Coordinates of C-alpha atoms in Angstrom, one line a residue:
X1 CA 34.3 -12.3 -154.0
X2 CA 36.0 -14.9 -157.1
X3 CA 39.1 -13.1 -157.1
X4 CA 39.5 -12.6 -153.0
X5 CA 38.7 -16.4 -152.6
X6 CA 41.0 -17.5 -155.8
X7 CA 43.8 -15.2 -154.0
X8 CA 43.0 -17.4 -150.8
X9 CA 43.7 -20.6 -152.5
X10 CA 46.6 -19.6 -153.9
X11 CA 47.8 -18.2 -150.9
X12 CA 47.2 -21.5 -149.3
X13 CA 49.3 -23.5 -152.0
X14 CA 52.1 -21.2 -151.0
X15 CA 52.2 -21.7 -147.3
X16 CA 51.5 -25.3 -148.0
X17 CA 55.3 -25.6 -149.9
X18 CA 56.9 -23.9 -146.8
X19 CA 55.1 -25.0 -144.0
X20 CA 55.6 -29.2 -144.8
X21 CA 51.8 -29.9 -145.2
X22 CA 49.7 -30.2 -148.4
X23 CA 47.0 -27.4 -149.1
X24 CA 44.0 -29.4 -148.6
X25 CA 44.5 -30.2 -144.9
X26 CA 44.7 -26.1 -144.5
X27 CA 41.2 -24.8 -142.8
X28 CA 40.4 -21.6 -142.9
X29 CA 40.8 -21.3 -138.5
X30 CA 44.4 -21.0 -139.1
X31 CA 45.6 -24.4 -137.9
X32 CA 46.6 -27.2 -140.2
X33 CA 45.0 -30.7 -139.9
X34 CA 47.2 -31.4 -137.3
X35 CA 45.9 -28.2 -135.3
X36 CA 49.3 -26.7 -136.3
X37 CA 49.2 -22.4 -136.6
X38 CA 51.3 -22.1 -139.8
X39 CA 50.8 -18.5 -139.7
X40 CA 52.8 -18.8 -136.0
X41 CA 55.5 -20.5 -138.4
X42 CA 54.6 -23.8 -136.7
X43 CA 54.5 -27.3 -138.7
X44 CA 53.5 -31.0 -137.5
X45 CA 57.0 -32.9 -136.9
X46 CA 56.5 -36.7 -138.2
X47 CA 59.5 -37.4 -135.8
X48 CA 58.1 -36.0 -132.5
X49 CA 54.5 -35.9 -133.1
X50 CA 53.6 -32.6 -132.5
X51 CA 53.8 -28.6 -133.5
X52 CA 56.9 -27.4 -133.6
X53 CA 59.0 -24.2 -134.7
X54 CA 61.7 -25.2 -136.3
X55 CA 64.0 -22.5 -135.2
X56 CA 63.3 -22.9 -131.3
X57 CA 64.8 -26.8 -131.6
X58 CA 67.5 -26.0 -133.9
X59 CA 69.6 -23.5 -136.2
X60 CA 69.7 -23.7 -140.1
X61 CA 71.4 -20.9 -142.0
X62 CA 71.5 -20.8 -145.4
X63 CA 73.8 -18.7 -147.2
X64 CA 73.7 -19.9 -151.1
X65 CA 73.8 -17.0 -153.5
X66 CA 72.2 -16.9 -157.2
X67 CA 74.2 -17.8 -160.2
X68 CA 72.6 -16.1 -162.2
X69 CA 71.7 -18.9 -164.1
X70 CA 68.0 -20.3 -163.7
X71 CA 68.5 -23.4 -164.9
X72 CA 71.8 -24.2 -162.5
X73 CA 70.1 -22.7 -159.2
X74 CA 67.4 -24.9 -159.9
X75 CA 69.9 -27.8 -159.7
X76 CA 71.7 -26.2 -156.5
X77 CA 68.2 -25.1 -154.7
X78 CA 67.1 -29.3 -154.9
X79 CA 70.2 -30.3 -153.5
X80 CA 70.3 -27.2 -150.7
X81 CA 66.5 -28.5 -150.2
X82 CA 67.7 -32.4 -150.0
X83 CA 70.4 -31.6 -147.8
X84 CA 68.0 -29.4 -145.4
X85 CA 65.4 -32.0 -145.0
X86 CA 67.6 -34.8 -144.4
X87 CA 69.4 -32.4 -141.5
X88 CA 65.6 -31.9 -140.4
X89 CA 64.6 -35.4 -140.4
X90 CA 68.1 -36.2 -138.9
X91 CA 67.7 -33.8 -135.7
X92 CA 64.3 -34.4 -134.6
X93 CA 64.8 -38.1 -134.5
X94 CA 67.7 -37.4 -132.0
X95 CA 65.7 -34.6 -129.9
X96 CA 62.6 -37.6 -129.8
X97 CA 64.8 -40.4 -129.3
X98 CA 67.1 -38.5 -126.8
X99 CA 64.1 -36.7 -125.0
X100 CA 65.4 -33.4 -125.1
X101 CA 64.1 -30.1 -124.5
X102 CA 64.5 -26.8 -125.8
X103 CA 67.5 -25.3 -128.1
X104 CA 69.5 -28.5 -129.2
X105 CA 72.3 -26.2 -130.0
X106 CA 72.3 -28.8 -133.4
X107 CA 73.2 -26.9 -136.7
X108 CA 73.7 -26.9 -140.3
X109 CA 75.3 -24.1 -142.3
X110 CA 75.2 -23.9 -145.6
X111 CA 77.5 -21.4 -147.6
X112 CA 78.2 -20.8 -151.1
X113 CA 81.2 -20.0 -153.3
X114 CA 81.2 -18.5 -156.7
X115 CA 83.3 -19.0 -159.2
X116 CA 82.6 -17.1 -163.1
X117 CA 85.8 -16.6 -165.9
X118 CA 84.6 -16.5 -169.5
X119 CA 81.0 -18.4 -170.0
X120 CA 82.0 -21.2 -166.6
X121 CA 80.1 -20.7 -163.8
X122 CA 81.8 -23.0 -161.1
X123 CA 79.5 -23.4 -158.2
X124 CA 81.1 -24.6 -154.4
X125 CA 78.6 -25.5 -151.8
X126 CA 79.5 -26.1 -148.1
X127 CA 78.0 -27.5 -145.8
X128 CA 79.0 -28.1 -142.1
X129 CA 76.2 -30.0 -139.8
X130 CA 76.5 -30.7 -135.8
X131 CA 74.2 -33.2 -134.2
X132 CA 75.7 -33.4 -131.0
X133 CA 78.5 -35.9 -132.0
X134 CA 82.4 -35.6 -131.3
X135 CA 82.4 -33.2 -134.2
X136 CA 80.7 -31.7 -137.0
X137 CA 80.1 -33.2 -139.9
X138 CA 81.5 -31.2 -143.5
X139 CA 80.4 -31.7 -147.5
X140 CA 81.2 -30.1 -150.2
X141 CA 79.0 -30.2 -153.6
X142 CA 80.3 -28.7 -156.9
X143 CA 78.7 -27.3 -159.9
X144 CA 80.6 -26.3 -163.3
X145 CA 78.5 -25.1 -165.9
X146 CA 79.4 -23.6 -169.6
X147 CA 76.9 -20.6 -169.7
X148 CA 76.9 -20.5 -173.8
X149 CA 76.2 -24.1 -174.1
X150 CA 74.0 -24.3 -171.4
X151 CA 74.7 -27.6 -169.8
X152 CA 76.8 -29.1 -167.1
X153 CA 80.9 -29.7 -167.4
X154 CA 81.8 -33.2 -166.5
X155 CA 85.3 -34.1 -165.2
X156 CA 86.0 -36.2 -168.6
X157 CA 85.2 -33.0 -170.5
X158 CA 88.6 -31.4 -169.0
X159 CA 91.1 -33.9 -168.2
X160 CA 91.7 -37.4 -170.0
X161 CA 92.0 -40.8 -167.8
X162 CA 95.7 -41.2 -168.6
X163 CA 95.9 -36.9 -167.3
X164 CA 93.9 -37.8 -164.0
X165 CA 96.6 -40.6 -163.8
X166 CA 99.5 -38.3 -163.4
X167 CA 97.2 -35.6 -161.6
X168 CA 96.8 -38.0 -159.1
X169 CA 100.2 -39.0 -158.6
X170 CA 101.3 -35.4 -158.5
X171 CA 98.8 -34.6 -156.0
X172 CA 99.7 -37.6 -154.0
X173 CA 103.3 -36.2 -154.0
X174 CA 102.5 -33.3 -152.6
X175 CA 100.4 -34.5 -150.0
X176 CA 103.3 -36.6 -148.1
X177 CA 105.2 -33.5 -148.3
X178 CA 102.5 -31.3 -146.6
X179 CA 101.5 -34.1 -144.2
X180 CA 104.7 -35.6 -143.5
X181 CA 103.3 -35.3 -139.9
X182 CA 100.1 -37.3 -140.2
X183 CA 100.9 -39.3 -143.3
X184 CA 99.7 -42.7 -144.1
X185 CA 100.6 -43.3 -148.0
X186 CA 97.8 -46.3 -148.1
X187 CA 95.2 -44.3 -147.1
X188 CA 96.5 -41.2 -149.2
X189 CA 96.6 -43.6 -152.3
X190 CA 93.3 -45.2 -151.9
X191 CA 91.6 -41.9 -151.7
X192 CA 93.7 -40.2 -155.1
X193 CA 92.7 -44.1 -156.7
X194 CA 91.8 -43.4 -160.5
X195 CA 89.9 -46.6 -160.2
X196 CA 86.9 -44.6 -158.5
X197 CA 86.5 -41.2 -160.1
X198 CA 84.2 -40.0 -157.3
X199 CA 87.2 -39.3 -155.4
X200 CA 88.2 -36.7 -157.8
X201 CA 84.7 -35.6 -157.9
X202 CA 84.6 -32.1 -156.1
X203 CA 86.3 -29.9 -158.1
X204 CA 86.1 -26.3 -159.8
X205 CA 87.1 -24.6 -163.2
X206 CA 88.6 -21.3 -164.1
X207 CA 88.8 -21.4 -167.7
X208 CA 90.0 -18.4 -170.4
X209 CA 87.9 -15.7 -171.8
X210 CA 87.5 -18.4 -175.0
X211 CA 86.0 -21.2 -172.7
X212 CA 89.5 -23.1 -172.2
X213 CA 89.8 -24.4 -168.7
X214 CA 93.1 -23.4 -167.6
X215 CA 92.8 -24.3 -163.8
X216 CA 91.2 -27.1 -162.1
X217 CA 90.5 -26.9 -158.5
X218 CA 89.9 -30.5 -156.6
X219 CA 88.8 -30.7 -153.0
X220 CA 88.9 -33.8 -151.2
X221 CA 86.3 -35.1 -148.6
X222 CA 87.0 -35.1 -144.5
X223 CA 88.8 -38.6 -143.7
X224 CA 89.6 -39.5 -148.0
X225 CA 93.1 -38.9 -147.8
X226 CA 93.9 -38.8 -144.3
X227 CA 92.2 -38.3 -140.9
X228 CA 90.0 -35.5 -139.3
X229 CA 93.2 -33.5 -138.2
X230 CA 94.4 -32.9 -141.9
X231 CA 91.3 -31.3 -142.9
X232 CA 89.6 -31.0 -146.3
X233 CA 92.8 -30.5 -148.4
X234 CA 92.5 -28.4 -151.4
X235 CA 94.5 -28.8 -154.6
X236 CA 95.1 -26.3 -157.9
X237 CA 96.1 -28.0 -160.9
X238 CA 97.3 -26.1 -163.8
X239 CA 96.2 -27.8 -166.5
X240 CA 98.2 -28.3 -169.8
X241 CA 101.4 -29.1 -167.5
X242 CA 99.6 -30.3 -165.2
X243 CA 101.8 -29.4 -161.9
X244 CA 100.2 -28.2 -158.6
X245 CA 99.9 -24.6 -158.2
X246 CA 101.1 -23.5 -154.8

């Protein structure tokens, strides 16, 4: 009798991690303290004040893949968890403060991208969320991690400021020759702007089998260097000459 009601109460931790409410307001009826049937998959919605199933109101489909690294899914799981909660939090506000009923037809996909040469492990997450605007809504997140060393790969351990000076004026070159259609060189300069390295803060590695990155991969947000219509461009640098590779 210990061990079958020890299994229950850890049983109950489990479903408490998934199913958005802590273990002590689980009774043993089946219904949360909310009188929500977790078993049914149902949790209590802060936002609309009531049971819900997640899946009838709206679509979340997560497609990440391991690393194979603990230590760098860990990092990539919290911001795949962030990012779903905030979608979450997002939606039902709408489907309260809209009143609406049934499949919203809101959704957030979430796919990952791989990237492993030598000991790097470059990780690409993206995300594309619809809440019933104009248009979805895209983000990218990047990972680049040294496998031997076990720690992350910052963008000033690859390229010096004076390098990301004449990266971005290469890449800025390029882009009026590509866009020449939807070009605006202000907003194409503010976005490449050394000044704030966030804008060159997506990117990806493909290093040697020694460890040397020999490629570096930047991808620029919706609306940084131009408008909706353009895209998310995405730019290969070799490094050493650092010229684009087309």
């Amino acid at each position: 009798m210990k061990h079958i009601f020890s299994a229950l109460i850890g049983l109950g931790i489990i479903l408490s991690s998934t199913s958005f409410v802590s273990a002590s307001s689980l009774v043993w009826n089946d219904k949360d303290a909310h009188k929500c049937i977790w078993s049914a998959g149902y949790r209590y919605s802060e936002n609309l004040w009531k049971c819900i199933r997640p899946w009838e109101l709206y679509t979340i489909k997560n497609n990440s893949v391991s690393t194979g690294n603990k230590r760098l899914d860990a990092m990539i799981t919290q911001k795949i968890g962030k990012i779903t909660q905030s979608f979450q939090k997002d939606a039902e506000w709408l489907i309260r403060e809209l009143w609406l009923t049934g499949t919203t037809g809101y959704e957030l996909q979430i796919d990952t991208t791989l990237v492993q040469t030598g000991n790097t492990i470059s990780a690409l997450v993206e995300t594309y969320s619809y809440l019933g605007w104009a248009h979805g809504q895209s983000l990218n997140y990047t990972w680049n991690y040294d496998g031997k060393k076990n720690k992350l790969i910052f963008l000033s351990n690859v390229v010096s400021r004076k390098e990301l000076g004449v990266i971005s004026k290469n890449i800025e070159n390029f882009l009026i020759q590509e866009l020449w259609d939807n070009i605006d060189i202000d907003w194409i300069r503010e976005g490449l702007s050394v000044k704030k390295l966030s804008n060159f803060g997506i990117f990806t590695l493909q290093t040697d089998d020694s460890g040397r990155p020999q490629f570096i991969e930047f991808h620029f947000a919706d609306y940084q260097v131009g408008p909706h219509a353009i895209g998310m461009p995405v730019v290969k640098i070799r490094l050493g000459t650092l010229d684009i590779v087309k």
